[in-house]
Amino acid sequence: MNNKFLFLFYGLITSLSVTAQNNAIQVGNDGKSWNIITRSSGYRLEVSTNGEVTATHFGNRLNLERTERTGRNDRTSIPEITVRGGLVSATPMLEVVFTDGVRDIELEYKSSELLTIDGYPALKIVQCDKYYSLEVSSFIRVLPEYDMIEKWIEVINTGKKGSIRIENLLSGSVLLPKDVYELTHYSGVWGHEFTPQTTKLTQGTKTIQVKDFKSYGSSSFLVRPEGETDKYTGKVWFGSVSYSGNWRIDFEKFFNGTLQITGGMNFWDQEVYLKPQQKFTGPRILFGYTEQGAEGVTMSLVSYAREKLLPASHRDKIRPVLYNSWYATTFNVNEEHQLALAKVAKELGIEMFVIDDGWFKGRVNDKAGLGDWTVDKNKFPNGLKPMIEKINAMGLDFGIWIEPEMVNPNSDLYRAHPDWVFHFPNRQRHEGRNQLMLNLAREDVYQYLYKYFYDLLKENNIMFVKWDMNKALTDPGFMSAPGDEQRAVRIKYVENLYRLVETLRKEFPDVWFENCSSGGGRVDLAMMSRFDFNWTSDNTDPIDRIFIQDAYLTLFPANTMISWVTQEDWHRMNPALEYKFDVSMAGVLGVGYDITQWDDVQKKIATEKIAQYKAIREIVQKGDVYRIVSPYEENRSILQYVDKHKRNAVIFVYNMAEYPANQTEENQRSPLVKLRGLLPDVRYSIEGISGDFSGRYLMDVGVTIPLRGGYKSGIYSVEAVE
Ligand code: GLA
């Protein structure tokens, strides 16, 4: 490509995207209707005859003009903010009680404004109650190239006296046109995170929610017309709530076939008193629409997270190869063994050495120590510093495990401050893993945690923090707080959690942060904007991991997915070490074995695999992921990562059981694999396959990957040859 052409080419891209951004929100001539447009979708809002702001369309952008009522029971539009009040026939987003006890809301349009929020166009529409001092603003931020809109609500008590009690405030709602729909959402339990579940949405409401701060699934979801299962084409509405406390999403199917999707913070056992002039802002919810099937959803959600959401300081950095000592030592850590592990880790090519649980005062097992964040002098008589220095001298960075939000009853902290945990008087304090949850809504708890972790990071050369959270929220009592704040305690907790991470990140801008909650128990887009990684699951068995990772990669970027190679073998299959490495190399590679016990053969395999990972990790960590074959469809899994120029790719193939041809379903018989995301007219070579092929051929006809046998794996580089 000559320079002139390059210039024109980039010029075109820039001007197109500017145009797209400028046109993202079109305001009607009357100033009271709006078309919100992304690459594929259109969302229409207008002020209706009763003065309320109404949404009339969310779907293909070409259908924006149609809003036709066809019958009495037809619900073809929906208030932008559904409220408790009037003819309540939809899921309410806003439910309040005014000072005089009135519980109904009547909103009418007041004003609107076009804004730019974090680089994207946004529409703010203000509505007010017709009588009471309540102002409600809807924000809609448009992400045109990702086919998504982001919504949230701000509520203000504009009165001079008396509080307004908010009993429910969800962040956004959309109405899908009449059709028969299937919902796919992701749930799970410890060790089995992100399990896809698909169900038909019949008349009534299907709710997915979190009530105890733990999810093991995700608030991300897909809704498709029934029978549309093609991975690469077809309509999909999708979304995700960006909140790390309790969230909920309701899918309400009406008799006429339309579907309302509403989501945000879960107000179960929660209320907020809004004093005069006070404002409350809910978390954000993303909604998207694509006609590129499930793959379109992945491209939107994952690219957005990778390109725009991850902490900016580390967003574009290549992730290091990690060692983590948890499975090698559990709580039995000491300087000598950690140094021995680090020495081997360095020889293998590992770059970051992370000490997991067990390093702090009294932490001999999971019954003691949480809360006392000073080093255990029995295990580390000289403190952590000399050990870190030696590890650094080996050429490794050092990382550490913490669990700030928890306390063991057997700890100095709890003995000094038994009132610092969530609890109700006269009620049991429910322990989980022998621990209780600190009430982080309290400022004294926040300050305590801040001081200890500030000191820890200040005094030691720590480059990586694994931030864990191992207990579900129970007993959410905060009886010493003013009565009107007691049921808002969860909201304050999450605010302070975010504040603690953000403050520490600001003070220690070079440190990587990993989010963990007994595995993937708290993975959401709000955590994704504050942490660089997620510990995906405590289940490191490669077979289970293939399933967990397939779903994770549907929703989240590969460069956030830490995956360790360990001795765990949940199904007694004794998979080959190479197989385990290949599975872990699909994200951010880590090792968790007791590598001091490894023989030369194991070390050789690991050294070669780590070198191979380093050679491909730019593509793995920054490329687009295509789930060519999902393990949920066949007895193998195939992932393809393509770099942004579409000239280099990597294919991961994981065979599971192999059956003789004809003994399986037709779609599993052919070994042919159709690739994705290549340039049709460019020729490519594939490692291990002779000849070269046009991108078009590889995508339309496919190739046979030369890998045979159950529980075999392979990694194949694809390169443009011209
Ligand atoms: C949780 C985490 C594990 C490990 C242990 C340590 O279970 O998910 O990875 O850190 O805690 O106690």
XYZ file of C-alpha atoms and ligand atoms in Angstrom:
734
model
C 0.000 0.000 0.000
C 1.558 3.343 -0.905
C 1.451 6.187 1.556
C -1.063 8.257 -0.355
C -3.563 5.439 -0.403
C -2.982 4.740 3.245
C -3.738 8.350 4.035
C -6.962 8.339 2.017
C -7.992 5.079 3.550
C -7.575 6.306 7.109
C -9.155 9.606 6.186
C -12.241 7.764 5.032
C -12.506 5.738 8.198
C -12.185 8.817 10.368
C -14.767 10.811 8.501
C -17.209 7.900 8.460
C -16.968 7.392 12.159
C -17.330 11.099 12.825
C -20.448 11.136 10.675
C -21.750 8.095 12.482
C -21.180 9.799 15.789
C -22.782 13.038 14.662
C -25.810 11.211 13.379
C -26.110 8.960 16.377
C -28.824 11.119 17.905
C -31.241 12.789 15.502
C -33.646 15.278 17.003
C -37.067 15.777 15.379
C -38.093 19.222 14.148
C -40.399 19.687 17.107
C -37.472 18.987 19.460
C -39.606 16.330 21.068
C -38.710 13.174 19.231
C -35.369 11.421 18.897
C -33.926 8.709 16.707
C -30.918 7.069 18.298
C -28.887 5.212 15.740
C -26.030 2.751 15.894
C -24.505 0.709 13.059
C -27.434 -1.735 13.008
C -29.989 -0.517 15.501
C -32.465 2.270 15.857
C -34.146 3.409 19.040
C -36.978 5.906 18.841
C -38.316 8.146 21.562
C -41.049 10.745 21.427
C -43.077 12.867 23.760
C -46.569 11.389 23.604
C -49.835 13.302 23.716
C -50.079 12.967 27.490
C -46.658 14.588 27.837
C -44.829 11.437 28.818
C -41.634 10.331 27.065
C -42.319 7.120 25.190
C -40.104 4.607 23.407
C -41.646 3.267 20.235
C -38.996 1.153 18.554
C -35.852 -0.779 19.341
C -34.522 -2.974 16.575
C -33.339 -2.622 13.004
C -32.511 1.001 12.280
C -34.436 0.860 9.005
C -37.743 0.374 10.806
C -37.596 3.521 12.828
C -40.601 5.243 11.317
C -43.225 2.631 12.141
C -45.349 2.931 15.257
C -48.685 1.515 14.459
C -51.235 0.265 16.916
C -53.111 -2.743 15.677
C -55.492 -3.614 18.448
C -56.752 -2.930 21.949
C -54.268 -5.139 23.701
C -51.420 -3.973 21.611
C -48.420 -2.658 23.444
C -46.246 -1.214 20.706
C -44.726 1.500 22.818
C -43.663 1.885 26.394
C -42.861 4.823 28.659
C -39.135 5.495 28.668
C -39.419 5.379 32.435
C -42.081 2.942 33.526
C -43.383 3.937 36.933
C -45.640 2.709 39.663
C -48.763 4.722 38.999
C -51.594 4.951 36.494
C -52.391 1.840 34.489
C -49.509 -0.317 35.632
C -49.237 -2.832 32.846
C -45.483 -2.991 32.473
C -42.569 -3.697 34.790
C -42.004 -0.475 36.743
C -38.533 1.014 36.816
C -39.331 3.656 39.369
C -41.380 3.262 42.547
C -41.388 5.952 45.208
C -43.354 7.078 48.249
C -43.802 10.820 48.691
C -43.785 12.470 52.127
C -47.581 12.481 52.340
C -47.800 8.778 51.596
C -48.788 9.059 47.920
C -47.164 6.197 46.035
C -48.101 6.903 42.414
C -45.923 8.832 39.990
C -47.086 10.892 36.997
C -44.243 12.070 34.803
C -44.223 14.649 32.057
C -41.549 15.905 29.720
C -39.623 18.973 30.809
C -36.462 19.333 28.713
C -33.740 17.557 26.843
C -30.070 18.078 26.156
C -27.408 16.583 23.896
C -24.187 15.815 25.716
C -20.872 14.113 25.165
C -20.066 11.624 27.889
C -16.685 9.890 27.886
C -16.262 10.590 24.197
C -19.680 9.406 23.059
C -22.892 11.293 22.276
C -25.561 11.107 24.919
C -29.131 12.278 25.270
C -30.460 13.530 28.558
C -34.209 13.800 28.891
C -35.657 15.371 31.990
C -39.152 14.524 33.180
C -40.871 15.857 36.297
C -43.743 14.645 38.367
C -46.861 16.665 37.543
C -47.393 17.595 41.190
C -44.578 16.487 43.469
C -40.984 17.727 43.641
C -39.470 14.838 41.766
C -37.205 15.262 38.756
C -36.164 12.195 36.820
C -33.502 12.285 34.102
C -32.926 9.495 31.621
C -29.458 9.281 30.141
C -28.856 7.402 26.923
C -25.244 7.181 25.793
C -24.791 5.927 22.261
C -21.948 3.614 21.233
C -22.547 3.511 17.465
C -19.726 1.216 16.374
C -20.555 -1.283 19.107
C -24.279 -1.350 18.315
C -25.093 -0.516 21.890
C -26.801 2.144 23.930
C -26.101 2.652 27.597
C -28.846 3.852 29.908
C -29.106 5.134 33.437
C -31.419 7.243 35.568
C -30.864 10.139 37.901
C -33.539 11.102 40.407
C -33.617 14.422 42.273
C -35.806 15.540 45.135
C -36.303 19.155 44.085
C -38.431 19.949 47.114
C -37.577 22.018 50.178
C -38.765 19.673 52.849
C -39.490 16.007 53.344
C -37.755 12.967 51.888
C -38.869 10.912 48.934
C -38.486 7.215 49.576
C -37.234 5.274 46.547
C -38.432 1.697 46.732
C -37.249 0.727 43.280
C -35.064 2.309 40.640
C -34.014 0.264 37.653
C -31.676 1.737 35.091
C -33.344 1.157 31.773
C -35.933 -0.661 29.813
C -36.504 -1.545 26.159
C -39.488 -2.989 24.335
C -38.947 -5.651 21.688
C -41.457 -6.062 18.854
C -44.016 -8.845 18.787
C -42.326 -12.204 18.333
C -41.667 -15.492 20.074
C -38.412 -15.134 21.987
C -35.763 -17.233 23.634
C -33.515 -15.913 26.351
C -29.943 -17.061 26.885
C -28.402 -16.064 30.190
C -25.404 -17.262 32.153
C -25.610 -18.698 35.631
C -23.533 -21.070 37.681
C -22.168 -22.114 41.017
C -18.665 -22.288 42.435
C -16.516 -24.262 40.004
C -19.062 -24.026 37.204
C -19.186 -20.387 36.254
C -20.927 -18.868 33.225
C -23.143 -21.786 32.303
C -25.360 -20.799 29.387
C -29.074 -21.402 29.912
C -31.621 -20.967 27.151
C -35.329 -20.742 27.792
C -38.419 -19.683 25.918
C -40.024 -16.525 27.251
C -43.701 -17.245 27.647
C -46.269 -14.781 28.911
C -45.291 -13.517 32.347
C -42.007 -12.403 33.819
C -38.702 -14.197 33.943
C -36.294 -12.597 36.400
C -32.579 -13.176 36.754
C -31.029 -11.552 39.776
C -28.418 -11.467 42.488
C -29.467 -10.942 46.111
C -26.265 -11.756 47.999
C -23.516 -10.082 45.967
C -22.451 -13.383 44.378
C -23.331 -14.449 40.888
C -21.032 -17.059 39.258
C -22.910 -16.143 36.121
C -23.332 -12.821 34.491
C -25.839 -10.056 34.064
C -25.178 -10.284 30.314
C -27.948 -11.849 28.272
C -29.084 -12.529 24.695
C -32.647 -12.580 23.405
C -33.401 -14.097 19.995
C -36.528 -14.942 18.055
C -37.319 -18.603 18.643
C -35.520 -20.910 16.238
C -32.866 -18.392 15.293
C -29.723 -20.154 16.348
C -27.276 -19.327 13.588
C -24.086 -18.110 15.131
C -23.279 -15.531 12.483
C -26.591 -14.119 11.333
C -29.942 -13.269 12.771
C -31.437 -10.769 15.149
C -30.195 -10.613 18.702
C -31.084 -8.140 21.410
C -28.593 -8.224 24.228
C -27.492 -6.378 27.307
C -25.596 -6.283 30.556
C -25.962 -4.498 33.893
C -22.795 -2.723 35.024
C -23.113 -3.275 38.737
C -21.213 -5.370 41.250
C -23.768 -5.446 44.057
C -27.249 -6.842 43.732
C -28.666 -6.527 40.235
C -31.783 -7.780 38.482
C -33.178 -8.078 34.990
C -36.846 -8.730 34.235
C -38.054 -10.091 30.925
C -41.798 -9.406 30.790
C -43.639 -11.023 27.907
C -46.979 -9.419 27.125
C -50.028 -11.193 25.729
C -49.621 -9.500 22.369
C -46.112 -10.875 21.949
C -43.977 -7.844 22.717
C -41.272 -8.152 25.326
C -40.096 -5.603 27.876
C -36.576 -6.001 29.208
C -35.797 -3.990 32.323
C -32.675 -4.070 34.434
C -30.483 -2.358 36.948
C -29.825 -2.418 40.664
C -31.896 -4.916 42.617
C -33.959 -3.048 45.200
C -34.935 -6.232 47.008
C -34.728 -5.384 50.749
C -33.500 -1.927 49.877
C -34.717 1.656 49.963
C -33.181 5.065 49.537
C -34.426 8.210 51.249
C -33.858 11.191 49.048
C -33.648 14.337 51.156
C -34.496 17.775 49.688
C -32.085 18.680 46.874
C -30.478 15.249 47.026
C -29.756 13.261 43.909
C -29.494 9.522 43.378
C -27.987 7.976 40.260
C -28.455 4.338 39.389
C -25.858 2.130 37.716
C -25.683 1.731 33.953
C -27.255 -0.914 31.777
C -26.167 -1.676 28.233
C -28.639 -2.688 25.569
C -27.618 -3.758 22.099
C -29.073 -5.016 18.870
C -27.282 -6.848 16.097
C -28.258 -8.918 13.084
C -24.997 -10.842 13.186
C -26.155 -13.537 15.547
C -24.355 -14.463 18.726
C -21.022 -13.578 17.121
C -22.263 -9.998 16.679
C -22.982 -9.837 20.398
C -19.476 -11.002 21.246
C -17.935 -8.531 18.831
C -19.879 -5.664 20.418
C -19.663 -6.501 24.109
C -16.127 -7.827 24.101
C -14.625 -5.167 21.834
C -16.250 -2.438 23.903
C -14.864 -3.865 27.138
C -11.406 -4.378 25.649
C -11.161 -1.069 23.822
C -13.066 1.317 26.065
C -13.840 -0.106 29.478
C -10.761 -1.752 30.944
C -8.655 0.542 33.170
C -6.967 2.933 30.744
C -3.541 2.738 32.374
C -3.195 -0.979 31.576
C -5.704 -1.420 28.758
C -3.212 -1.796 25.941
C -0.454 -3.475 27.886
C 0.526 -7.034 27.172
C -0.368 -9.221 30.143
C 2.509 -11.051 31.836
C 2.778 -14.819 32.256
C 1.934 -15.505 35.899
C 2.807 -17.947 38.585
C 0.378 -18.311 41.510
C 1.230 -20.464 44.499
C -2.293 -21.322 45.754
C -2.609 -24.850 44.416
C 1.038 -25.583 45.205
C 0.970 -24.557 48.846
C -2.516 -23.554 49.969
C -1.905 -21.787 53.324
C 1.498 -23.311 53.899
C 3.671 -20.500 52.570
C 7.171 -19.562 53.685
C 10.078 -17.642 52.247
C 12.244 -20.608 51.382
C 9.590 -22.450 49.404
C 8.314 -19.319 47.690
C 11.844 -18.522 46.566
C 12.312 -22.070 45.330
C 9.085 -21.767 43.333
C 10.134 -18.382 41.975
C 13.495 -19.717 40.861
C 11.895 -22.455 38.764
C 9.208 -20.033 37.553
C 11.912 -17.745 36.206
C 13.636 -20.633 34.437
C 10.373 -21.517 32.720
C 9.896 -17.979 31.405
C 7.297 -16.741 33.890
C 7.230 -12.976 34.450
C 5.021 -12.339 37.497
C 5.216 -14.331 40.717
C 2.089 -14.106 42.890
C 1.852 -15.319 46.476
C -1.725 -16.315 47.223
C -3.485 -16.749 50.564
C -1.626 -17.540 53.792
C 1.021 -14.799 54.111
C -0.616 -12.600 56.768
C -0.838 -12.774 60.532
C -2.365 -15.929 61.967
C -3.449 -17.301 58.592
C -2.633 -20.957 59.156
C -5.895 -22.103 57.592
C -9.193 -20.559 56.528
C -10.376 -20.258 60.132
C -8.178 -17.314 61.131
C -6.379 -14.191 60.092
C -8.592 -12.337 57.614
C -8.650 -8.712 58.675
C -5.115 -8.624 60.129
C -3.235 -7.416 57.098
C 0.292 -7.497 58.485
C 2.795 -10.140 57.532
C 2.874 -13.371 59.565
C 6.188 -13.293 61.395
C 6.117 -17.048 61.991
C 6.179 -17.664 58.270
C 8.174 -14.618 57.208
C 10.371 -13.639 60.177
C 12.065 -10.948 58.090
C 8.858 -9.613 56.592
C 8.004 -9.755 52.905
C 10.573 -7.227 51.760
C 13.697 -9.411 51.608
C 11.761 -12.113 49.782
C 10.355 -9.638 47.269
C 13.816 -8.206 46.712
C 15.193 -11.665 45.968
C 12.313 -12.419 43.634
C 12.861 -9.103 41.869
C 16.569 -9.855 41.632
C 15.665 -13.034 39.762
C 13.966 -10.805 37.204
C 10.394 -11.461 38.281
C 7.708 -9.008 39.340
C 5.891 -9.802 42.564
C 2.164 -9.949 43.298
C 0.033 -10.674 46.356
C -3.410 -11.999 47.358
C -5.741 -9.970 49.584
C -9.363 -10.271 50.665
C -10.138 -6.802 52.009
C -13.875 -7.129 52.506
C -13.789 -10.026 54.960
C -12.812 -10.870 58.505
C -12.420 -14.116 60.423
C -13.981 -14.021 63.900
C -10.609 -15.399 64.969
C -8.638 -12.218 64.227
C -7.387 -9.206 66.132
C -9.597 -7.007 63.982
C -12.785 -8.823 64.915
C -11.844 -9.042 68.577
C -11.354 -5.257 68.598
C -14.373 -4.393 66.409
C -17.065 -7.067 66.468
C -19.511 -4.364 65.401
C -17.687 -3.776 62.099
C -19.350 -6.713 60.376
C -22.811 -6.828 58.891
C -25.097 -8.181 61.595
C -28.456 -7.893 63.264
C -28.812 -8.008 67.060
C -30.457 -11.182 68.379
C -29.665 -12.933 65.113
C -26.989 -15.378 64.103
C -23.994 -14.026 62.219
C -23.893 -16.392 59.279
C -20.373 -17.417 58.444
C -19.223 -18.649 55.067
C -15.769 -20.244 54.864
C -15.473 -19.290 58.571
C -15.628 -15.628 57.753
C -17.919 -12.627 58.077
C -18.329 -9.656 55.817
C -17.051 -6.277 56.905
C -19.580 -3.496 56.636
C -17.720 -1.426 54.079
C -20.546 1.102 54.140
C -18.930 2.308 57.381
C -16.328 5.047 56.956
C -14.172 3.641 59.774
C -14.022 0.269 57.986
C -13.140 1.996 54.735
C -10.352 3.991 56.415
C -8.969 0.895 58.144
C -8.775 -1.028 54.878
C -7.397 1.916 52.996
C -4.590 2.423 55.524
C -3.529 -1.232 55.585
C -3.501 -1.733 51.850
C -1.898 1.633 51.213
C 0.898 0.678 53.638
C 1.246 -2.780 52.116
C 1.665 -1.390 48.604
C 3.815 1.533 49.730
C 6.256 -0.548 51.746
C 6.671 -3.409 49.309
C 7.434 -3.583 45.644
C 4.111 -5.164 44.725
C 3.120 -5.040 41.051
C 0.015 -7.218 41.108
C -2.905 -7.549 43.514
C -5.330 -10.453 43.482
C -8.431 -9.072 45.233
C -10.641 -11.864 46.484
C -14.131 -11.964 48.038
C -15.208 -15.353 49.304
C -18.467 -14.977 51.167
C -21.989 -14.131 50.100
C -23.655 -11.152 51.760
C -25.834 -12.172 54.704
C -27.244 -10.393 57.767
C -27.104 -6.928 56.125
C -27.792 -5.069 59.373
C -26.282 -1.660 60.090
C -28.319 -0.781 63.157
C -26.067 2.045 64.324
C -26.770 3.993 61.123
C -29.656 6.484 61.011
C -32.915 4.656 60.346
C -33.339 6.127 56.890
C -29.905 4.867 55.786
C -30.114 1.328 57.091
C -31.592 -0.249 54.008
C -29.289 1.624 51.656
C -26.287 -0.106 53.186
C -25.594 -2.316 50.172
C -25.435 0.700 47.872
C -22.970 2.485 50.134
C -20.921 -0.700 50.391
C -20.504 -0.953 46.627
C -19.698 2.772 46.404
C -16.926 2.311 48.961
C -15.679 -0.835 47.275
C -15.277 1.071 44.010
C -13.761 4.015 45.897
C -11.178 1.769 47.578
C -10.066 0.139 44.336
C -10.028 3.425 42.471
C -8.080 5.235 45.198
C -5.469 2.492 45.443
C -5.147 2.351 41.669
C -4.601 6.081 41.523
C -1.918 5.956 44.183
C -0.215 2.912 42.673
C -0.792 3.434 38.964
C 1.580 0.702 37.796
C 0.009 -2.137 39.748
C -2.141 -4.764 38.000
C -5.398 -5.719 39.748
C -7.147 -9.080 39.472
C -10.781 -9.515 40.497
C -11.645 -12.796 42.200
C -14.659 -13.974 44.151
C -14.107 -17.640 44.924
C -13.418 -17.889 41.216
C -15.728 -15.934 38.939
C -18.350 -14.987 41.536
C -18.340 -11.246 40.817
C -17.578 -10.663 37.159
C -19.418 -7.745 35.587
C -18.682 -4.715 33.460
C -18.360 -2.416 36.470
C -15.578 -4.594 37.886
C -14.141 -4.818 34.386
C -13.722 -1.036 34.357
C -11.706 -1.169 37.605
C -9.756 -4.433 37.362
C -7.414 -5.710 34.661
C -8.224 -9.391 35.075
C -10.730 -11.858 36.428
C -9.950 -15.126 38.098
C -12.428 -17.066 36.021
C -12.932 -20.125 38.189
C -11.303 -22.156 40.949
C -12.004 -25.079 38.680
C -8.767 -25.435 36.734
C -9.553 -28.853 35.320
C -8.926 -28.324 31.600
C -12.097 -30.074 30.462
C -14.367 -27.967 32.647
C -12.296 -24.932 31.749
C -12.977 -25.441 28.038
C -16.683 -24.956 28.752
C -16.231 -22.122 31.219
C -13.818 -20.307 28.898
C -16.070 -20.708 25.873
C -18.852 -18.889 27.699
C -16.520 -16.331 29.294
C -15.087 -15.463 25.880
C -18.606 -14.942 24.542
C -19.003 -12.049 26.938
C -15.610 -10.811 28.117
C -12.169 -10.106 26.628
C -9.513 -12.826 26.549
C -6.936 -10.473 28.059
C -8.975 -10.418 31.278
C -9.247 -14.197 31.615
C -6.549 -15.613 33.864
C -6.116 -19.347 33.426
C -3.601 -21.433 35.340
C -2.124 -24.791 34.491
C -2.461 -26.883 37.656
C -2.457 -30.460 38.895
C -6.250 -30.315 39.381
C -7.931 -33.224 37.625
C -11.595 -33.140 38.577
C -12.597 -35.932 36.218
C -9.629 -38.253 36.797
C -8.711 -38.065 33.142
C -5.059 -37.238 33.675
C -4.884 -34.841 30.717
C -1.460 -34.223 29.191
C 0.464 -31.199 30.417
C 0.496 -29.874 26.835
C -3.311 -30.065 26.769
C -3.543 -28.084 29.998
C -1.194 -25.432 28.646
C -3.107 -25.150 25.403
C -6.339 -24.551 27.337
C -4.756 -21.908 29.561
C -3.109 -20.167 26.617
C -6.525 -19.041 25.354
C -6.434 -16.219 27.882
C -3.775 -14.886 30.244
C -1.478 -17.814 30.918
C -0.579 -18.767 34.454
C 0.992 -21.737 36.193
C -0.113 -23.075 39.567
C 1.662 -26.415 40.011
C 4.255 -27.048 42.677
C 6.900 -26.620 40.026
C 9.697 -27.435 42.477
C 8.510 -31.024 42.095
C 8.675 -31.031 38.315
C 11.080 -33.266 36.444
C 13.052 -32.169 33.407
C 10.440 -33.383 30.959
C 7.718 -31.296 32.598
C 10.016 -28.292 32.754
C 10.880 -28.657 29.083
C 7.236 -28.812 28.056
C 6.416 -25.783 30.190
C 9.363 -23.782 28.877
C 8.388 -24.478 25.287
C 4.718 -23.744 25.884
C 5.456 -20.462 27.664
C 7.729 -19.427 24.782
C 4.985 -20.370 22.323
C 2.472 -18.341 24.318
C 4.745 -15.300 24.289
C 4.994 -15.600 20.517
C 1.203 -15.588 20.047
C -0.043 -13.614 23.025
C -0.295 -10.306 21.189
C -2.960 -11.909 18.979
C -4.608 -13.797 21.848
C -4.781 -10.799 24.137
C -5.621 -8.088 21.626
C -7.306 -9.937 18.790
C -10.958 -10.677 18.095
C -12.109 -14.067 19.342
C -14.263 -16.301 17.163
C -15.820 -19.322 18.830
C -15.646 -21.513 15.732
C -16.865 -24.665 17.485
C -18.395 -24.432 20.919
C -17.924 -27.404 23.258
C -21.662 -27.120 23.876
C -22.218 -28.095 20.215
C -19.607 -30.740 19.517
C -17.154 -32.984 21.288
C -14.401 -30.482 20.658
C -13.848 -26.775 21.034
C -12.181 -24.519 18.485
C -11.284 -20.914 19.104
C -9.804 -18.555 16.569
C -8.108 -15.266 17.448
C -7.548 -12.753 14.657
C -5.351 -9.665 14.892
C -6.747 -6.289 14.007
C -5.236 -6.251 10.506
C -6.787 -9.667 9.841
C -3.464 -10.976 8.556
C -2.484 -13.145 11.478
C -4.574 -15.554 13.422
C -4.215 -18.374 15.916
C -6.442 -21.412 16.119
C -6.824 -23.431 19.309
C -8.310 -26.901 18.922
C -9.301 -28.977 21.929
C -10.578 -32.419 21.162
C -12.634 -34.103 23.803
C -13.944 -37.603 23.211
C -13.503 -38.702 19.602
C -16.144 -40.960 18.129
C -15.954 -42.922 14.881
C -17.601 -41.008 12.029
C -21.280 -41.810 11.457
C -21.752 -42.579 15.136
C -22.354 -38.956 15.896
C -24.662 -36.237 14.697
C -24.052 -35.010 11.199
C -22.625 -31.672 12.259
C -19.918 -33.481 14.212
C -18.764 -35.830 11.468
C -16.734 -33.572 9.272
C -13.364 -32.460 10.549
C -13.604 -29.423 8.238
C -13.323 -26.144 10.068
C -14.561 -22.903 8.545
C -12.488 -19.981 9.737
C -13.784 -16.481 10.459
C -12.659 -12.903 10.286
C -10.051 -13.214 7.483
C -9.658 -11.062 4.382
C -11.332 -12.947 1.502
C -8.785 -12.023 -1.137
C -5.638 -12.556 0.880
C -3.879 -15.935 0.858
C -2.957 -17.567 4.139
C -0.778 -20.427 5.262
C -1.663 -22.549 8.263
C 0.955 -24.144 10.469
C 1.043 -27.901 9.963
C -0.995 -27.809 6.716
C 0.742 -27.703 3.380
C -0.083 -25.098 0.753
C -1.886 -21.837 1.121
C -5.525 -20.825 0.817
C -7.501 -17.723 0.116
C -9.318 -16.222 3.066
C -12.556 -16.743 1.154
C -11.873 -20.470 0.771
C -10.959 -20.851 4.421
C -14.156 -19.122 5.461
C -16.535 -20.682 2.902
C -15.182 -24.202 2.494
C -12.880 -24.657 5.461
C -9.860 -26.821 6.187
C -9.237 -30.057 7.959
C -7.198 -29.430 11.063
C -4.684 -32.263 11.345
C -5.524 -33.230 14.887
C -6.859 -36.670 15.748
C -7.652 -38.390 18.981
C -9.584 -37.792 22.161
C -8.174 -35.234 24.569
C -5.605 -34.000 22.100
C -5.052 -30.319 21.513
C -3.267 -28.176 18.998
C -2.424 -24.548 18.354
C -2.076 -23.444 14.735
C -0.793 -20.100 13.532
C -2.380 -18.625 10.430
C -0.388 -16.079 8.450
C -1.030 -13.988 5.379
C 1.482 -15.023 2.725
C 1.157 -12.039 0.436
C -10.526 -18.353 46.787
C -9.929 -18.097 45.426
C -8.757 -19.008 45.209
C -7.732 -18.793 46.297
C -8.382 -18.986 47.646
C -7.430 -18.615 48.758
O -11.121 -19.588 46.847
O -10.891 -18.262 44.423
O -8.183 -18.778 43.948
O -7.202 -17.513 46.175
O -9.541 -18.212 47.797
O -7.974 -18.812 50.007
